[in-house]
XYZ file of C-alpha atoms in Angstrom:
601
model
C 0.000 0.000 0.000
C 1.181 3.304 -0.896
C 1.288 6.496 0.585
C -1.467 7.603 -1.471
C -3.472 4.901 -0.726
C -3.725 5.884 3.051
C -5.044 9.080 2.808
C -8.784 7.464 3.125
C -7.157 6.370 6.689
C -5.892 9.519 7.565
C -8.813 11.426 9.616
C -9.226 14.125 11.491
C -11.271 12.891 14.207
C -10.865 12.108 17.581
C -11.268 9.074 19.721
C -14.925 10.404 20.801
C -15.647 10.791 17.195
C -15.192 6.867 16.968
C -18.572 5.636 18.241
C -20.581 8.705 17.008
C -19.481 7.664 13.079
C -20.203 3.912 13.978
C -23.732 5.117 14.844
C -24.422 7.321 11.853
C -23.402 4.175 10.127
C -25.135 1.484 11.729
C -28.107 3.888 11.604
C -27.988 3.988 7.595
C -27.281 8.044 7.402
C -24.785 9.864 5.031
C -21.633 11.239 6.170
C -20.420 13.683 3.611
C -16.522 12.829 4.740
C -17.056 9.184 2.786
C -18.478 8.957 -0.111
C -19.140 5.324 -2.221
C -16.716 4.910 -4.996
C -17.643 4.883 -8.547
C -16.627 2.320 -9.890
C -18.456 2.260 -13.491
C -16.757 5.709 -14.106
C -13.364 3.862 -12.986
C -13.839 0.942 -15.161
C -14.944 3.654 -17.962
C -11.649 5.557 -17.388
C -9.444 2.639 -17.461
C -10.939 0.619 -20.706
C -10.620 4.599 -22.522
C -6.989 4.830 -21.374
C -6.151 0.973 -22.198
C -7.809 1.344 -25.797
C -5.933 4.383 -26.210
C -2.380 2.177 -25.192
C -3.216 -0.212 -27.847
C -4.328 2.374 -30.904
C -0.427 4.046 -30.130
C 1.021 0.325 -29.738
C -0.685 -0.262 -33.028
C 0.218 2.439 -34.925
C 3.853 2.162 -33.653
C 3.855 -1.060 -34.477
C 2.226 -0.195 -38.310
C 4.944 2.265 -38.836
C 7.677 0.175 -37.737
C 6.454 -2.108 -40.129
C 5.969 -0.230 -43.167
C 9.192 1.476 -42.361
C 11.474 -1.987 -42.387
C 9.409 -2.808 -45.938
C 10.240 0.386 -47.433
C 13.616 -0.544 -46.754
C 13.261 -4.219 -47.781
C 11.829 -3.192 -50.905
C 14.445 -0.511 -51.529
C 17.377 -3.016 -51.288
C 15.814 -5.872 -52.703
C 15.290 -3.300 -56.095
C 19.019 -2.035 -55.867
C 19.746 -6.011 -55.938
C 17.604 -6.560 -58.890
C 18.915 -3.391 -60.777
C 22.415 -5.087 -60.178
C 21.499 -8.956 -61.454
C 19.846 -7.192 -63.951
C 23.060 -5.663 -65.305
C 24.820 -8.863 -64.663
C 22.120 -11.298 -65.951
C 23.280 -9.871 -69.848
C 26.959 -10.048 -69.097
C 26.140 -14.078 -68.476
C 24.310 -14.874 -71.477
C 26.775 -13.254 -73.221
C 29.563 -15.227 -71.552
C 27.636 -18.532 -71.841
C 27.168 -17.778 -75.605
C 31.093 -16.986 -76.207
C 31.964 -20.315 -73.942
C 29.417 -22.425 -77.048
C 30.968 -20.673 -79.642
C 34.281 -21.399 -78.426
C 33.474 -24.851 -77.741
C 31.368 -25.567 -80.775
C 34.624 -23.460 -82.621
C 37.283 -25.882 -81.358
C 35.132 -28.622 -82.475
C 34.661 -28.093 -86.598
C 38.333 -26.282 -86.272
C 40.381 -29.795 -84.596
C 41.371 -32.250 -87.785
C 42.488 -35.446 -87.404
C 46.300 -36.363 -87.501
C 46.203 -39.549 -89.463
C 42.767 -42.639 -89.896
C 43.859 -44.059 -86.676
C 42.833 -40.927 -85.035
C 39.024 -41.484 -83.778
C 38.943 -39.761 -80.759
C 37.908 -36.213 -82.687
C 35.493 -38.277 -84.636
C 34.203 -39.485 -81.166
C 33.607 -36.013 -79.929
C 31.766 -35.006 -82.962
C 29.438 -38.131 -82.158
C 29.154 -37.464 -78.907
C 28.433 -33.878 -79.902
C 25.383 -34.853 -81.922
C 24.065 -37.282 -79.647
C 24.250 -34.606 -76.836
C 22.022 -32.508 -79.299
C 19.504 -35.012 -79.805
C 19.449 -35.733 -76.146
C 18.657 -32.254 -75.499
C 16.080 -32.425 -78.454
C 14.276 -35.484 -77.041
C 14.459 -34.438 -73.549
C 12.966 -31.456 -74.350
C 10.057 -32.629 -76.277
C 9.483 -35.205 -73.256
C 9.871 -32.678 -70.453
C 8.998 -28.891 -71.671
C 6.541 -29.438 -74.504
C 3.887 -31.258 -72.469
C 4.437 -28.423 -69.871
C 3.915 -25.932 -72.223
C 0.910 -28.112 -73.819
C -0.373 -28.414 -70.429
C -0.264 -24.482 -69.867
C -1.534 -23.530 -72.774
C -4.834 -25.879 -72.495
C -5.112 -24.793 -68.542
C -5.167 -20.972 -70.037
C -7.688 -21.775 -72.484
C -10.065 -23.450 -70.078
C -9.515 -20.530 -67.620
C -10.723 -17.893 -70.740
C -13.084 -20.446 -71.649
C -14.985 -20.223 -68.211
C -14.771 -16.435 -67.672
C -15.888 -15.187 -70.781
C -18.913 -17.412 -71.349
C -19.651 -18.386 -67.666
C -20.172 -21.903 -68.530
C -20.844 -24.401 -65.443
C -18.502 -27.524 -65.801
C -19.025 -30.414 -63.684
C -16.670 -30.902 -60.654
C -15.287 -34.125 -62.074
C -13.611 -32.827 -64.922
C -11.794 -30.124 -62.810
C -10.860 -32.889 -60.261
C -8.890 -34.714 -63.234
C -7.250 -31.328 -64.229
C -6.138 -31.181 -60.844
C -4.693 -34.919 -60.554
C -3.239 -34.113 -63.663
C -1.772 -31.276 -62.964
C -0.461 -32.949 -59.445
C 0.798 -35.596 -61.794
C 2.967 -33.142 -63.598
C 4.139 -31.749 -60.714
C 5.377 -34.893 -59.377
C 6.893 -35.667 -62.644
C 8.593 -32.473 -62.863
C 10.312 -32.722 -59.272
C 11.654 -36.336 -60.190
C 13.015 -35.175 -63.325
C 14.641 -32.327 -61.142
C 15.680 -34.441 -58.533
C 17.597 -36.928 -61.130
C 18.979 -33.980 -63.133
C 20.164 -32.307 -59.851
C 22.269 -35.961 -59.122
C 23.559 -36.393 -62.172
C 24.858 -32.463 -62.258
C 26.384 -33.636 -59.152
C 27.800 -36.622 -60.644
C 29.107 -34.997 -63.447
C 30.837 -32.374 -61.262
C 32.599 -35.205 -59.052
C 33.816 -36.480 -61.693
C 35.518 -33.477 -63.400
C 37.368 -33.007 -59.968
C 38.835 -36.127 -59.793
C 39.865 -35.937 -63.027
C 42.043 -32.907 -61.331
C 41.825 -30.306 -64.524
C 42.403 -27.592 -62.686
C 46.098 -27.419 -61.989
C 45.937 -27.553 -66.286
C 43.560 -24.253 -65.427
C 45.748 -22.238 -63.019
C 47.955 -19.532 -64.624
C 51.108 -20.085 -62.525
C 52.855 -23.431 -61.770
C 55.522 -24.441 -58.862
C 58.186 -24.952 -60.716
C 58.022 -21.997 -63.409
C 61.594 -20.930 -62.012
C 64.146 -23.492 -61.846
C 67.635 -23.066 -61.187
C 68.965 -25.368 -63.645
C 66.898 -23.730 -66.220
C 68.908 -22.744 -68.409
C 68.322 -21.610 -72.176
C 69.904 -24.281 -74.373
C 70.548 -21.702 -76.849
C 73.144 -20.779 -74.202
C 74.753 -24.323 -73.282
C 74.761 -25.747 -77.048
C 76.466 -22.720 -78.200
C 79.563 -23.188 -80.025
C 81.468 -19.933 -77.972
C 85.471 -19.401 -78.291
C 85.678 -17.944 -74.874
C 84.869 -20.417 -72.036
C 85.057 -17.492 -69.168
C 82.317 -15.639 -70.910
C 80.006 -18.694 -71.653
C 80.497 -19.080 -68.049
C 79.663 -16.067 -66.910
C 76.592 -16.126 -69.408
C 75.757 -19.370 -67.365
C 76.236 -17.811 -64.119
C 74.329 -14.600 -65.099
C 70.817 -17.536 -65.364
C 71.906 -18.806 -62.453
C 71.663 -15.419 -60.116
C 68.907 -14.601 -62.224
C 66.529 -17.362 -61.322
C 68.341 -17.134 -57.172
C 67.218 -14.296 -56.864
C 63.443 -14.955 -58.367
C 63.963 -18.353 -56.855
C 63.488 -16.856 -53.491
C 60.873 -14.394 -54.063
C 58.541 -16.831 -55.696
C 59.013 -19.701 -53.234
C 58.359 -17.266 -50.017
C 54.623 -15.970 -52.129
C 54.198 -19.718 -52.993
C 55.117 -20.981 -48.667
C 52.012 -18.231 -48.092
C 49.597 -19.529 -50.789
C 50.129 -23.253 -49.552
C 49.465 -22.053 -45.442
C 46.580 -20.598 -46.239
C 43.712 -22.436 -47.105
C 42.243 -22.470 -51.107
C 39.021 -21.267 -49.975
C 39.620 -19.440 -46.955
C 38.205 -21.710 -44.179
C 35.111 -21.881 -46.173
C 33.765 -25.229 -48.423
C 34.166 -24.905 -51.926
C 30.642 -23.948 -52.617
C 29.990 -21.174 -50.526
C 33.508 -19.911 -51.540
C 32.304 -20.049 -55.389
C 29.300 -18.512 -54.345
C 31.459 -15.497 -52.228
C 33.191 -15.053 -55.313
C 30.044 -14.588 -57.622
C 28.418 -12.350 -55.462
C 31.883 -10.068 -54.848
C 32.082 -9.664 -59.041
C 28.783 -8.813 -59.296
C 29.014 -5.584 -56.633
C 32.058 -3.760 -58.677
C 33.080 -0.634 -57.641
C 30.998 1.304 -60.038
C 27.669 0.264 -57.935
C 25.806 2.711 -56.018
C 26.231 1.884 -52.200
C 28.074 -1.394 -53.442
C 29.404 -2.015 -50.199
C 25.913 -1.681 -48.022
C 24.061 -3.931 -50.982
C 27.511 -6.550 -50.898
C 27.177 -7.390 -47.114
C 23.090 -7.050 -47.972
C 23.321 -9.874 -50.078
C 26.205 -11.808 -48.549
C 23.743 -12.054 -45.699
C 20.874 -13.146 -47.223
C 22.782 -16.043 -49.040
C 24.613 -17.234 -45.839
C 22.641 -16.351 -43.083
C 24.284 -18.737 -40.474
C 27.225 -16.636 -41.238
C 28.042 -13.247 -38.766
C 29.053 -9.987 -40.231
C 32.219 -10.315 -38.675
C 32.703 -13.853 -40.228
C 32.093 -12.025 -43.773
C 34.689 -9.355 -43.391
C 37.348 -12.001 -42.041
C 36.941 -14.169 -45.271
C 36.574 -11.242 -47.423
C 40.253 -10.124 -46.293
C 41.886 -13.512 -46.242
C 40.504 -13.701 -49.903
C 41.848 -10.540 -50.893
C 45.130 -11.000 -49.078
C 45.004 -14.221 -51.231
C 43.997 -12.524 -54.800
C 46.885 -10.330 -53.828
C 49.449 -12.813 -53.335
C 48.493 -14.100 -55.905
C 48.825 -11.247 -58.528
C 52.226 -10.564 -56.501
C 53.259 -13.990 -57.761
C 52.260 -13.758 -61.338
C 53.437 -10.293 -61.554
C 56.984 -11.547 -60.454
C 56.769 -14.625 -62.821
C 56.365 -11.673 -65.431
C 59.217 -10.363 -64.658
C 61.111 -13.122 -64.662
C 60.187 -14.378 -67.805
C 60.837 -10.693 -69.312
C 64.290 -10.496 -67.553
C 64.497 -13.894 -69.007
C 64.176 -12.699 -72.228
C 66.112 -10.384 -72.261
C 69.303 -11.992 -70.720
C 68.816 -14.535 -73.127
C 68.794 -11.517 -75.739
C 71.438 -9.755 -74.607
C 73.777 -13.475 -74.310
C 72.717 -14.201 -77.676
C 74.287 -11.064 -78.832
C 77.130 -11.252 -76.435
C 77.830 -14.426 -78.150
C 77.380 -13.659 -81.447
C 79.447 -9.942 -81.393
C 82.444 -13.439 -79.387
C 82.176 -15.258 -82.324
C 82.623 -12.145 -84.591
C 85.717 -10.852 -82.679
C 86.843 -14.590 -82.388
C 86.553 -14.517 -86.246
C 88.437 -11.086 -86.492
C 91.122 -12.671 -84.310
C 91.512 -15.370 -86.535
C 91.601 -13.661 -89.334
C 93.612 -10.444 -88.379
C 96.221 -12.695 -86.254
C 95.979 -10.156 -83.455
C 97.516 -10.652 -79.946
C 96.351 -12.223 -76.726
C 95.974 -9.040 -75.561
C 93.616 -7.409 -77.765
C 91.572 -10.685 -77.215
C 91.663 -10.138 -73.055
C 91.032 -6.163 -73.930
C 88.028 -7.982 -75.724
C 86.692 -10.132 -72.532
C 87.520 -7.600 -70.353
C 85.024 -4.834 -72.255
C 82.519 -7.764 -72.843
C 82.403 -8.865 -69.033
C 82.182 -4.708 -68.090
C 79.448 -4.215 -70.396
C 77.942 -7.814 -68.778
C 78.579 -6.550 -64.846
C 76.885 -3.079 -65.922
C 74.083 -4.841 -67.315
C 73.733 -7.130 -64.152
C 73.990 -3.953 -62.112
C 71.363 -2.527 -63.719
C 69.226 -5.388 -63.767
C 69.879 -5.796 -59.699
C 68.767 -2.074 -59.629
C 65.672 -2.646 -61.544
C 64.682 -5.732 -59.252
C 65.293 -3.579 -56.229
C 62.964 -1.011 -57.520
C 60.101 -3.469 -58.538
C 60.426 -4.964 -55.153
C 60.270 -1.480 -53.598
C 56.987 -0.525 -55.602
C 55.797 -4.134 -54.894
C 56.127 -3.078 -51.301
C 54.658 0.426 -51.803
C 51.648 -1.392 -53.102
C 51.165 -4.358 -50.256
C 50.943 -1.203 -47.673
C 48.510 0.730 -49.791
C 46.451 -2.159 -50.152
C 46.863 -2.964 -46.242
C 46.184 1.042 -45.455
C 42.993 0.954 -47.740
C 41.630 -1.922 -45.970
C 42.987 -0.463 -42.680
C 40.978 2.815 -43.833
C 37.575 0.730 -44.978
C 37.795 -1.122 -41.816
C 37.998 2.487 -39.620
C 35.196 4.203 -41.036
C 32.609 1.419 -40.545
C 33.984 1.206 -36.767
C 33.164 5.442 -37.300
C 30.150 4.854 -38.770
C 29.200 1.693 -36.035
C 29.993 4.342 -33.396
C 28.138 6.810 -34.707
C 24.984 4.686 -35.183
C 25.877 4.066 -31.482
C 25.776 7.787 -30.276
C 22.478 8.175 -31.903
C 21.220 5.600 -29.990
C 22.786 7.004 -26.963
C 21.047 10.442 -27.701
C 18.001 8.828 -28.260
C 18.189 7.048 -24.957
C 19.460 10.526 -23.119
C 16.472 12.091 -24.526
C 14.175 9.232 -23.697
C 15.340 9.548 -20.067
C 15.357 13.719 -20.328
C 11.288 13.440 -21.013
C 10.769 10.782 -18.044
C 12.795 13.464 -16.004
C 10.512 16.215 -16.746
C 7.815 13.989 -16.411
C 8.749 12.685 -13.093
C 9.633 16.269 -12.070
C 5.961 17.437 -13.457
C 4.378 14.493 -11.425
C 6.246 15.366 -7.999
C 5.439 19.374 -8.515
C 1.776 18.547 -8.813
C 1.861 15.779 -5.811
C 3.531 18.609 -3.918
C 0.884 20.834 -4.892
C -1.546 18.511 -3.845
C -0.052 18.015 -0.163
C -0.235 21.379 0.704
C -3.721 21.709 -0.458
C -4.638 18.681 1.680
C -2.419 19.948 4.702
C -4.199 23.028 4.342
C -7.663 21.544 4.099
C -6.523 19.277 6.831
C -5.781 22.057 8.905
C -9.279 23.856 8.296
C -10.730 20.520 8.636
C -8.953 20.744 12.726
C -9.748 23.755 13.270
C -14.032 23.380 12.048
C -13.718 20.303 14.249
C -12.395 22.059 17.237
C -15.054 24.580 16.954
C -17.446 21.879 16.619
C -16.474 20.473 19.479
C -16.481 23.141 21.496
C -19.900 24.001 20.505
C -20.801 20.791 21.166
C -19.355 21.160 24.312
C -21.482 24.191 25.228
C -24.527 22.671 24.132
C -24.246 19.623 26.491
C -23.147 21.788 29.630
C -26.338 23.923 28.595
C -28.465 21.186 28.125
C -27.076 19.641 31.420
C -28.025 23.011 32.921
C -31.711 22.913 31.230
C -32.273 19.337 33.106
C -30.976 20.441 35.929
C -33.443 23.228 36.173
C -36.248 20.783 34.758
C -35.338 18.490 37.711
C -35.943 21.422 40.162
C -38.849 22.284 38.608
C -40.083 18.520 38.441
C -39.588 18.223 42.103
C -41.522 21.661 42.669
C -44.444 20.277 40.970
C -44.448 17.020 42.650
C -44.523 18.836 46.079
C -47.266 20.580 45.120
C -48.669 17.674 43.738
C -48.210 16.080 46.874
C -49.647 18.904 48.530
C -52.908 18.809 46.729
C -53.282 15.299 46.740
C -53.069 15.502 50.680
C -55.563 18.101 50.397
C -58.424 15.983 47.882
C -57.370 12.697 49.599
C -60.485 10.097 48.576
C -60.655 7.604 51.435
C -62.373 4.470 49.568
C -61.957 0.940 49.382
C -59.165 -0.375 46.919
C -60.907 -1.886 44.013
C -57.551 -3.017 42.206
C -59.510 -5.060 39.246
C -61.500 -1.944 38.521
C -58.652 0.302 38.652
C -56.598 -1.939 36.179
C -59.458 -2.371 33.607
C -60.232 -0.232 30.510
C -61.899 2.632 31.097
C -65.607 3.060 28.965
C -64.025 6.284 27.222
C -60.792 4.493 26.324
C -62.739 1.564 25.297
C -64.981 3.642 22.883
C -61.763 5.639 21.473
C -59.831 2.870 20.420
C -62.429 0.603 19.140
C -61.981 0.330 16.165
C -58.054 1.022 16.512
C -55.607 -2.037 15.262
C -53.046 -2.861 17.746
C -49.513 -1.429 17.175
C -47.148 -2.830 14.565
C -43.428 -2.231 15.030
C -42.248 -0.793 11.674
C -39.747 -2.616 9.476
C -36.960 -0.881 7.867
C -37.312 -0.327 4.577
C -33.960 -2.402 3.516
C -31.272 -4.269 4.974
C -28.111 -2.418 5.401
C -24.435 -3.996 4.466
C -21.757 -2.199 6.558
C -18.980 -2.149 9.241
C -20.083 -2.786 12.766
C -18.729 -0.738 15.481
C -16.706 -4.187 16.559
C -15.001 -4.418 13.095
C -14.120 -0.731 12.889
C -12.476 -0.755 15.991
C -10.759 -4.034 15.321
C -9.444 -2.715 12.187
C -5.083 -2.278 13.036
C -4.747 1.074 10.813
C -7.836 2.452 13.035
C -6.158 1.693 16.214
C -3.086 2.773 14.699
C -4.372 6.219 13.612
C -6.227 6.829 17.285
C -3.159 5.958 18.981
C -0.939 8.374 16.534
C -3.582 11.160 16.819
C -3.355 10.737 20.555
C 0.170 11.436 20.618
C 0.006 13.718 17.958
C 1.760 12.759 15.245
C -0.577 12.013 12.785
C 0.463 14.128 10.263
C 3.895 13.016 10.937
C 6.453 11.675 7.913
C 6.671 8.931 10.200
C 2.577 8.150 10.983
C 3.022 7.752 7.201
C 5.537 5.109 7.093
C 4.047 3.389 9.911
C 0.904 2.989 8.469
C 1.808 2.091 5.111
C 3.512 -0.717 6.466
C 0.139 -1.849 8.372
C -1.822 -4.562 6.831
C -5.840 -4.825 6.619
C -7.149 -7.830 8.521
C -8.569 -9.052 5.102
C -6.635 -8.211 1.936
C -8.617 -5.910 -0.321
C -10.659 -8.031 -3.444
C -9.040 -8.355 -6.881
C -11.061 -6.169 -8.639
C -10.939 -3.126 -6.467
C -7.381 -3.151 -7.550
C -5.987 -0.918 -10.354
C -2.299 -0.041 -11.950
C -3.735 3.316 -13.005
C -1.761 6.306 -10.931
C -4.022 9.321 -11.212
């Protein structure tokens, strides 16, 4: 019970007052302190304020709703503007992939008449075809025959309104249920042998046929036989030709096996099964950069087709995949370069070896010294060493800019991966202000809510107070009233006893001395007798209606009451602490369910 509650406790009475209001009770008269509660107007009240809670909660709940399908609708037509640019770019690639293949075909000739195997794929080619043919005039035409008839019987009954009996529609339906069933069988078998089919192309293991770089694309002993079959006259510079492919695929050597060590670690699909990483990929090609919001609609739709996955999961394989696709363009951009510098060494030592042979040949011929053939080597092995040097320069700068790259591509990530944390936290401090302002408007609320209970307590200390002091002055009224009605019977009393001495007097004086005739002075008298003749004997009135209330007994054994007479006694009443005390005070009998209410008003 609150402190509210007790204020119907809280009188101003005193412990005389007690029996007086048990009487005006018991007697069935009005007190204009208590009044009987009303509860249809309560009930009214109530069912108005709780039907008023449910229209908001409705219309919260409406908006909310049409609010998360706006935005469902929005994405879902940014996603099919996006397929839709995509869905061309397939058909087109699907089309190029036939050509190519059916290309390859009528281009491949035979080598000799042994050779059947391209005869065999031509055959096989034109049985696939009439596969195709005959499975589609099993499968799709009766489909479409089906369609077409179920259209025509549709038009049929609209337009003309003609009543068919319920047994034919019942055998379009089986039928119809038929072709259903049919249909998912023939998916269900086509679905296991596409599965089949795809086994088998993986154990055939085709794909390290597919992949554009190989393990062992730099080998140390790799050498150009253009450069060891050469017929050259100086054995120093074929040597230092030789040497010149060695350091040259060293120093690749190392560089490709360290990219190649990462790519093996880490896993071909990132964690993920090959599926869902095929299906990653997809999606990622279709969101390009080019994309309007690309990023919001990416994660959108990365969701929706892994939904067991978290956001977080997402963003971890979508790194490890591009810290994969990077490695991997770092080692096929090396290769490159190897297979340029390559070249190019190969180039240069071709023409090294030719311009040996030459000088060789003007040695022979001109007969010159030892000398002028050392003067030869030397300049040959300079130009060779400043060649090298420049080559180790250019390697140096390629791995610099390599370098240069792997940090811009780690500080754009770095920079993507800040501002959604800035955007996360600023979706965060709108919910925060939204919150604050929440809790500002209970505040002022709260604050409104104790200003008017304040105002309230004064105006029902001060009517409390008026309330003592028109008791008091009732009392003391009341007071007057009995001493002079005290003094009224007292001079009644004198009066009284006045009369009956004169009474006495008189009676002395007109004395009848007569027998005593007690049967005659007990009977009727012939005057009463005629007066009340025809006179029905008294009837003690009924009251009109029972009356239901407290009895004097259950007022007075009410705690709170005793409680409230003992605090007005001493008083403190109107106390903080009468208060407490008596809203810790039970009722001997709780109160019914339905005179209770969560309402505050």
């Amino acid at each position: 019970m609150s402190g509210r509650d007790l204020h119907p406790f809280i009188t101003n009475y005193r412990a005389e007052d007690v029996e007086k209001l048990t009487l005006r009770m018991k007697n069935g008269l009005g007190s204009t302190k208590y009044k009987p509660a009303e509860y249809e107007r309560l009930q009214a009240i109530v069912d108005a304020k709780r039907l008023e809670s449910d229209q908001i909660g409705q219309k919260v709940q409406k908006t909310r709703c049409a609010a998360k399908a706006t935005k469902e609708s929005s994405i879902l037509r940014q996603h099919r503007q996006v397929w839709s640019r995509e869905c061309p770019r397939l058909q087109k690639a699907e089309e190029k992939a036939e050509n190519d293949v059916h290309d390859f075909l009528e281009q491949i000739r035979p080598n000799d008449r042994l050779d059947t195997a391209i005869f065999s794929l031509q055959d096989y080619a034109l049985v696939l075809e009439r596969e195709r043919e005959a499975f589609r005039v099993a499968t799709v035409e009766p489909v479409h025959q089906l369609k077409d008839d179920l259209c025509f019987r549709l038009d049929e009954v609209q337009h003309e309104q003609l009543t068919v009996h319920r047994s034919n529609w019942e055998q379009v339906i089986q039928q119809i249920n038929f072709v259903k069933d049919q249909q998912d069988g023939i998916n269900a078998k086509l679905d296991a042998e596409y599965l089949a089919l795809e086994e088998e192309i993986i154990g055939l293991g085709l794909e390290k046929y597919l992949s554009s770089t190989s393990d062992n694309l730099v080998n140390i002993e790799n050498i150009p036989e253009e450069v060891l079959d050469s017929d050259c006259p100086y054995p120093e510079l074929k040597d230092s030709l030789i040497q010149a492919f060695y350091s040259l695929s060293e120093r690749y050597q190392s560089s490709l096996q360290d990219l190649q060590v990462k790519l093996q670690r880490a896993d071909r699909f990132c964690g993920w099964c090959a599926d869902e990483h095929q299906r990653f990929q997809f999606t990622s090609s279709q969101y390009t950069q080019d994309v309007p919001n690309h990023r919001a609609l990416y994660m959108d739709m990365l969701q929706r087709l892994f939904p067991e996955k978290t956001r977080q999961d997402l963003m971890e394989h979508e790194r490890a995949w591009d810290w994969q696709r990077f490695t991997q363009a770092q080692l096929r951009v090396l290769t490159q370069q190897w297979q340029r510098d390559q070249e190019e060494l190969l180039a240069r030592a071709l023409v090294t070896l030719q311009e040996a042979r030459h000088a060789h040949q003007e040695e022979l011929e001109l007969h010159r010294d030892r000398q002028h053939q050392q003067d030869i080597c030397s300049h040959l092995r300079e130009k060779l060493r400043q060649w090298r040097a420049q080559q180790e320069e250019v390697a140096k700068l390629e791995a610099v800019i390599a370098a240069r790259q792997r940090e811009e591509e780690e500080a754009r990530l770095k920079r993507e991966q800040e501002k959604e944390t800035a955007i996360r936290s600023q979706q965060k401090e709108k919910v925060r202000q939204f919150y604050l302002k929440q809790k500002k408007k209970v505040e002022a609320m709260e604050k409104r809510d104790q200003e008017r209970l304040a105002n309230l307590r004064s105006i029902m200390e001060e009517q409390a107070r008026r309330d003592k002091e028109r008791v008091q002055f009732r009392s003391d009224m009341l007071q007057r009233r009995r001493e002079e009605r005290e003094a009224r019977q007292l001079e009644r009393q004198r009066e009284e006893e006045e009369k009956q001495h004169r009474l006495e007097v008189l009676r002395n004086q007109v004395g009848v001395v007569a027998e005593a005739d007690p049967e005659r002075m007990m009977a009727d008298t012939e005057a009463w007798r005629s007066r009340h003749l025809n006179v029905k004997e008294f009837e003690l009135q009924r009251p009109l209606y029972s009356i239901n209330t407290y009895t004097d007994t259950q007022i007075v054994s009410d705690p709170r009451v005793r409680a409230e007479q003992a605090l007005r006694e001493a008083g403190l009443h109107h106390s903080h602490y009468a208060k407490e005390v008596l809203a810790v005070i039970k009722p001997p009998k709780p109160p019914r369910r339905d005179t209770k209410s969560i309402l505050k008003f």
